[in-house]
Short mmCIF file of N, CA and C in Angstrom, two decimals:
data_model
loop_
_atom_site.label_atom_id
_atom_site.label_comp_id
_atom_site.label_asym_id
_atom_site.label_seq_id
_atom_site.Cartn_x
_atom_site.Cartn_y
_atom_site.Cartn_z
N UNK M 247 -115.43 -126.45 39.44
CA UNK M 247 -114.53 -127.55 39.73
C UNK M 247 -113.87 -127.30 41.10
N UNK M 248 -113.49 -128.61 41.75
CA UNK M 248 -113.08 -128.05 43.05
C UNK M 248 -111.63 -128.01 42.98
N UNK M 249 -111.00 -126.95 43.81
CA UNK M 249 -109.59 -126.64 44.28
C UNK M 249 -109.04 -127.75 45.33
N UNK M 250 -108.19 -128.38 44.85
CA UNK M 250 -107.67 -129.18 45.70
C UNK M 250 -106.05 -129.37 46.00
N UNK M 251 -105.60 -128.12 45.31
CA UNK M 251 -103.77 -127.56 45.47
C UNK M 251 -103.61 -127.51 46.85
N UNK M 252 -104.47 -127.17 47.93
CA UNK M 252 -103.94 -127.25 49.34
C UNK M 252 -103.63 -128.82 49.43
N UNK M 253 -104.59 -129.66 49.40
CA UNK M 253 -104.57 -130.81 49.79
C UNK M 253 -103.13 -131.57 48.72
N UNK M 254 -102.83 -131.16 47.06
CA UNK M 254 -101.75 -132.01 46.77
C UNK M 254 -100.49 -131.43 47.30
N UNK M 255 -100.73 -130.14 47.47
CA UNK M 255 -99.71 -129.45 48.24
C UNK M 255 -98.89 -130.09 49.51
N UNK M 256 -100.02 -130.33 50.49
CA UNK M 256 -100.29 -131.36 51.76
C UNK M 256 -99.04 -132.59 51.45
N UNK M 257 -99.86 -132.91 50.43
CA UNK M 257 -99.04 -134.17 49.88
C UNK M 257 -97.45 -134.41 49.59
N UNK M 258 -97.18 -133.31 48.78
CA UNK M 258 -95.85 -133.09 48.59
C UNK M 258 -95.81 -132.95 47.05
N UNK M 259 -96.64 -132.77 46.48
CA UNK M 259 -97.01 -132.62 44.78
C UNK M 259 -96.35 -131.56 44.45
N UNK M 260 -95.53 -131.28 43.26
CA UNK M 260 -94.98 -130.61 42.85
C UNK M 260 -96.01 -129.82 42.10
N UNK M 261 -96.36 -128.57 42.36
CA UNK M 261 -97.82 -128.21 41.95
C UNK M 261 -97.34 -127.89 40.39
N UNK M 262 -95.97 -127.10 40.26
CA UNK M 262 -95.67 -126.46 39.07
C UNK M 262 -95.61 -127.48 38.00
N UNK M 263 -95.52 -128.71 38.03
CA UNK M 263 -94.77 -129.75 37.30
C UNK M 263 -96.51 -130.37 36.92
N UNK M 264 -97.44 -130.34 37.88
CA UNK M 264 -98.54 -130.84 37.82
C UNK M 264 -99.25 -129.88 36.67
N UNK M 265 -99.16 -128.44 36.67
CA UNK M 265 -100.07 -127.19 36.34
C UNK M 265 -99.63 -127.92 34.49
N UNK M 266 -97.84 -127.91 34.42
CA UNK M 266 -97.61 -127.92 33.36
C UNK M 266 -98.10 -129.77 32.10
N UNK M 267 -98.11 -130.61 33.41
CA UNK M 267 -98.98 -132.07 32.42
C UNK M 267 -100.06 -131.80 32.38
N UNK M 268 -100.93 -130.64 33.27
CA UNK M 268 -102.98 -130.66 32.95
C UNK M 268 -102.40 -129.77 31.44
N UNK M 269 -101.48 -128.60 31.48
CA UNK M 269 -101.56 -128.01 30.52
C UNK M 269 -101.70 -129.04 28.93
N UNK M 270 -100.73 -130.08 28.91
CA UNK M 270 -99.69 -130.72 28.11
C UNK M 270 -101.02 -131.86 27.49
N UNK M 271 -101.77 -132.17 28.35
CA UNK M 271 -102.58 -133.71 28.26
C UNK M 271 -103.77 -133.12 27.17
N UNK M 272 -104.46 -132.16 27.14
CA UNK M 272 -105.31 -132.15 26.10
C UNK M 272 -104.83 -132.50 24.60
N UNK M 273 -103.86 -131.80 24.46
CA UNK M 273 -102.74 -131.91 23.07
C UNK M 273 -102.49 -132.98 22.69
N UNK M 274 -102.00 -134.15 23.87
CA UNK M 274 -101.33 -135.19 23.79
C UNK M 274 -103.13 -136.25 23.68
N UNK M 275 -103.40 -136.07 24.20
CA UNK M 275 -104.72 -136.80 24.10
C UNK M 275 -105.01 -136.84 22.57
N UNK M 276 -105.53 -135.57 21.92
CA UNK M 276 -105.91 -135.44 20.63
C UNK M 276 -105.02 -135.89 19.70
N UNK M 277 -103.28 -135.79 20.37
CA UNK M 277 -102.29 -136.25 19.11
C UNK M 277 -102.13 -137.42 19.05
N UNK M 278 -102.64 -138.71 20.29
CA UNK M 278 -102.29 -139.63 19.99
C UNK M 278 -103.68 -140.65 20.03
N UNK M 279 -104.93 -139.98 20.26
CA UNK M 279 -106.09 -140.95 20.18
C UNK M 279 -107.14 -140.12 19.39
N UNK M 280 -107.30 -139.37 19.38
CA UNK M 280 -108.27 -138.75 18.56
C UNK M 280 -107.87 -138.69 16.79
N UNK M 281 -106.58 -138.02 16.22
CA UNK M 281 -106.42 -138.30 15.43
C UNK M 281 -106.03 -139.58 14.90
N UNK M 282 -106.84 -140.67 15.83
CA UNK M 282 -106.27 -141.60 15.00
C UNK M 282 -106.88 -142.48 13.78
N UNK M 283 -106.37 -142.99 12.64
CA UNK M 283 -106.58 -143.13 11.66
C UNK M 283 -107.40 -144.56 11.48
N UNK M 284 -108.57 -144.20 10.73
CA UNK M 284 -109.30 -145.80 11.13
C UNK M 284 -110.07 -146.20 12.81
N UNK M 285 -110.61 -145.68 13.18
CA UNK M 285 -110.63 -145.24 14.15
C UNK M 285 -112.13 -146.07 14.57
N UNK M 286 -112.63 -147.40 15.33
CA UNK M 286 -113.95 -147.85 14.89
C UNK M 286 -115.04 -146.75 15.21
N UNK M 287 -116.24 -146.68 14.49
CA UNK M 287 -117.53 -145.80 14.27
C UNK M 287 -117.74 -145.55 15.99
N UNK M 288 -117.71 -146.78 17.25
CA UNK M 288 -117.67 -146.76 18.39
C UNK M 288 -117.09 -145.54 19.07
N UNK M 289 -115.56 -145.70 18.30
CA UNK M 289 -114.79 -144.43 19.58
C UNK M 289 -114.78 -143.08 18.66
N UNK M 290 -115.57 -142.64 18.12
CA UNK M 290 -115.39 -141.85 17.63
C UNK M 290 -116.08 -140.61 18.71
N UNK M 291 -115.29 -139.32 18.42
CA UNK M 291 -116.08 -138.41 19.15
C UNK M 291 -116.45 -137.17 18.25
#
């Protein structure tokens, strides 16, 4: 995968605040779409 912290850095991205939503989003992904109940045969993974 490519490194691109120089460039959000560049930007003015708060890298620490960024590190901690990539951490946060898998969790939140699975807690609010994956477990979800009834779910059509389509989105299932």
């Amino acid at each position: 995968m490519a490194d691109y912290r120089d460039m959000w850095n560049g930007l003015g991205m708060d890298l620490e605040k960024h590190d901690l939503l990539c951490e946060a989003l898998p969790n939140a992904f699975h807690e609010v779409y994956i477990s979800q109940q009834n779910r059509p045969e389509g989105m299932d993974y």
